[in-house]
Amino acid sequence: MTTNKTVFITGTSTGLGKLTAKHFAKLGWNVAATMRTPEKETELTAYENIKLFKLDVTKLAEVNAAVDGAIAAFGKIDVVVNNAGMGVYGALELAEEETIDWQFAVNARGPINVIRKFLPHFRANGGGMFINISSFMGVTTAVPLGSLYNMSKFALEGLTEGLYYELKPLNIELRLIEQGGSSGNNFLNNIRWSKDDNITAYDGLMNKVTGMMASRSDEGSLDDPQTIVDAIAAQATGASRQFRTVVGEAGNNLLALRSSVPIEEYLETIAKGYE
Ligand SMILES: NC(=O)c1ccc[n+]([C@@H]2O[C@H](COP(=O)([O-])OP(=O)(O)OC[C@H]3O[C@@H](n4cnc5c(N)ncnc54)[C@H](OP(=O)(O)O)[C@@H]3O)[C@@H](O)[C@H]2O)c1
């Protein structure tokens, strides 16, 4: 199957981004696969319709060069997937100043940088689509010591919803995909943990949270990442026009609970799981 459509994806070195790049390539799309270290990539280079571009979403010069390079290579970009992201976990009190800024810089400011750079191109083309990869942690709280990650993904959600009104008249569409934790990625290994050996007040909670994360992946209870890729592709191809797609049982169960009880009861229910 071939198409003349092109997708631009951030964070394609591993996990969901890499799988999404391969999926679109197999669908016959052109793929601008961006990553911080394209010189290390060996798998995506095998695809004729995938071109690699160097992009750290926190660096404006790299955003400008990657977007300009992709437009020059493919002529027109139809869909942008803001996938690059990482997690900061640990008590807020213990977080380094630089780590707090980094969490916002990658997960919220990064998509802002990419979206702003693409808007003139989308306006000139008479439309386009941004698919922003959020999390169940963007629509509800659920994991203690994840306040900074929550902050960054709530910010991405607010940005995406807020942009709807100014981009709708320009035929520029917005989508949010919320996953609840999937297998086959480096997310857990890449988490930056905030710790201080002199402050033990959060140790008990920390042990429970790390234990929960380890047991979830051991038990194989994480979602199949292909289900998330399918949800992304459904939006890009127009098979679905859902603004927000929550993928997987864990995320859907949490959101069902959140919408069915008062917030105080929700918070207590989650907190009890970590007592
Ligand atoms: N896995 C989960 O449990 C989970 C749950 C909910 C939501 N999410 C979200 O899903 C998205 C994909 O994550 P994943 O699960 O596939 O994890 P992953 O394997 O860790 O992939 C994250 C990707 O983001 C890239 N990245 C990190 N910082 C970047 C930066 N400054 N500039 C450009 N790229 C950067 C990483 O590149 P490097 O290789 O260079 O570090 C990597 O390619 C993220 O937005 C994440 O927040 C994940």
Coordinates of N, CA and C and ligand atoms in Angstrom, one line a residue, residues 10-17 34-37 55-58 82-87 102 106-107 133-137 149 153 178-188 190 222, ligand 1:
T10 N 8.5 12.5 16.9 CA 9.7 12.8 17.8 C 9.9 11.6 18.7
G11 N 11.2 11.4 19.1 CA 11.5 10.3 20.0 C 11.4 9.0 19.4
T12 N 12.0 8.7 18.3 CA 11.9 7.4 17.6 C 13.0 6.5 17.8
S13 N 13.9 6.8 18.8 CA 15.0 5.9 19.0 C 14.6 4.6 19.7
T14 N 13.5 4.6 20.5 CA 13.1 3.4 21.2 C 11.6 3.4 21.3
G15 N 11.1 2.3 21.9 CA 9.7 2.3 22.4 C 8.6 2.6 21.4
L16 N 7.6 3.4 21.9 CA 6.4 3.7 21.1 C 6.8 4.5 19.8
G17 N 7.8 5.4 19.9 CA 8.1 6.2 18.8 C 8.7 5.4 17.7
T34 N 12.5 11.3 14.0 CA 13.5 12.2 14.6 C 13.9 11.6 16.0
M35 N 15.2 11.8 16.3 CA 15.7 11.3 17.6 C 17.0 12.1 17.9
R36 N 17.4 12.0 19.2 CA 18.6 12.8 19.7 C 19.8 12.3 19.0
T37 N 19.9 11.0 18.8 CA 21.2 10.4 18.3 C 21.0 9.5 17.1
L55 N 17.1 15.4 16.5 CA 16.2 16.3 17.2 C 16.1 16.1 18.6
D56 N 16.6 17.0 19.4 CA 16.3 17.1 20.8 C 15.3 18.2 21.0
V57 N 14.1 17.8 21.4 CA 12.9 18.7 21.4 C 13.1 19.9 22.3
T58 N 14.1 19.9 23.2 CA 14.3 21.0 24.0 C 15.3 22.1 23.4
N82 N 3.9 14.1 18.5 CA 4.7 14.6 19.6 C 4.8 13.4 20.6
N83 N 5.8 12.6 20.4 CA 5.9 11.4 21.3 C 7.0 11.5 22.3
A84 N 8.1 12.2 22.0 CA 9.2 12.2 22.9 C 8.8 12.6 24.3
G85 N 9.3 11.9 25.3 CA 8.9 12.2 26.6 C 9.7 11.4 27.6
M86 N 9.8 11.8 28.9 CA 10.5 11.1 29.9 C 9.8 11.4 31.3
G87 N 10.2 10.6 32.3 CA 9.5 10.7 33.6 C 10.5 11.2 34.6
W102 N 13.7 20.3 33.6 CA 13.9 19.3 32.5 C 12.6 18.6 32.2
V106 N 11.1 18.8 28.4 CA 10.9 17.7 27.5 C 9.4 17.5 27.2
N107 N 8.6 17.3 28.2 CA 7.3 16.9 28.0 C 6.3 18.0 27.6
I133 N 1.3 12.6 22.5 CA 1.3 11.4 23.3 C 1.3 11.8 24.7
S134 N 0.2 11.6 25.4 CA 0.1 12.0 26.8 C 0.2 10.7 27.6
S135 N -0.6 10.6 28.6 CA -0.6 9.5 29.6 C -1.9 9.5 30.4
F136 N -2.2 8.4 31.0 CA -3.3 8.4 32.0 C -2.9 9.4 33.1
M137 N -1.6 9.7 33.3 CA -1.1 10.7 34.2 C -1.3 12.1 33.7
Y149 N 5.8 14.5 36.8 CA 5.3 13.9 35.6 C 3.9 14.3 35.3
K153 N 2.4 16.3 32.0 CA 1.4 15.7 31.0 C 0.0 16.4 31.2
E178 N -3.8 8.8 25.4 CA -3.3 8.5 26.7 C -3.1 7.1 26.9
Q179 N -1.8 6.7 27.1 CA -1.6 5.3 27.4 C -1.4 5.1 28.9
G180 N -1.6 3.8 29.3 CA -1.6 3.5 30.8 C -0.3 2.8 31.2
G181 N 0.7 2.7 30.3 CA 1.9 2.0 30.6 C 2.0 0.8 29.6
S182 N 3.0 0.8 28.8 CA 3.1 -0.3 27.8 C 4.4 -1.0 27.9
S183 N 4.5 -2.1 27.2 CA 5.8 -2.9 27.3 C 6.7 -2.5 26.1
G184 N 7.9 -2.9 26.1 CA 8.8 -2.7 24.9 C 9.4 -1.3 24.8
N185 N 9.5 -0.7 25.9 CA 10.1 0.7 25.8 C 11.1 0.9 27.0
N186 N 11.8 2.0 27.0 CA 12.8 2.3 28.0 C 12.3 3.2 29.1
F187 N 11.0 3.5 29.1 CA 10.5 4.5 30.0 C 10.9 4.3 31.4
L188 N 10.8 3.1 32.0 CA 11.1 2.9 33.4 C 12.6 3.1 33.6
N190 N 14.6 5.0 32.0 CA 14.9 6.4 31.8 C 14.4 7.4 32.9
L222 N 1.4 -4.8 31.5 CA 1.5 -3.6 30.7 C 0.8 -3.8 29.4
Ligands
LIG1 N1 6.0 3.6 28.9 C1 5.0 4.0 29.7 O1 4.7 3.4 30.7 C2 4.3 5.3 29.3 C3 3.1 5.6 30.0 C4 2.4 6.7 29.6 C5 2.9 7.6 28.7 N2 4.1 7.4 28.1 C6 4.6 8.3 27.2 O2 4.8 7.7 25.9 C7 5.8 8.4 25.2 C8 6.8 7.4 24.6 O3 7.5 6.8 25.6 P1 7.9 5.3 25.6 O4 7.0 4.5 26.5 O5 8.1 4.8 24.2 O6 9.4 5.4 26.4 P2 10.9 5.4 25.8 O7 11.2 4.1 25.2 O8 11.7 5.9 27.0 O9 10.9 6.5 24.7 C9 11.0 7.9 24.9 C10 11.6 8.5 23.7 O10 11.6 9.9 23.9 C11 13.0 10.3 23.6 N3 13.4 11.6 24.3 C12 13.6 11.8 25.6 N4 14.0 13.0 25.8 C13 14.0 13.6 24.6 C14 14.4 14.9 24.1 N5 14.8 15.9 25.0 N6 14.3 15.2 22.8 C15 13.9 14.2 21.9 N7 13.6 13.0 22.3 C16 13.7 12.7 23.6 C17 13.9 9.2 23.9 O11 15.1 9.3 23.2 P3 16.5 8.9 23.8 O12 16.7 7.5 23.4 O13 17.5 9.8 23.2 O14 16.5 9.1 25.3 C18 13.0 8.0 23.4 O15 13.1 7.9 22.0 C19 6.4 9.4 26.1 O16 5.8 10.7 25.9 C20 5.9 8.9 27.5 O17 5.8 10.0 28.4 C21 4.8 6.2 28.4

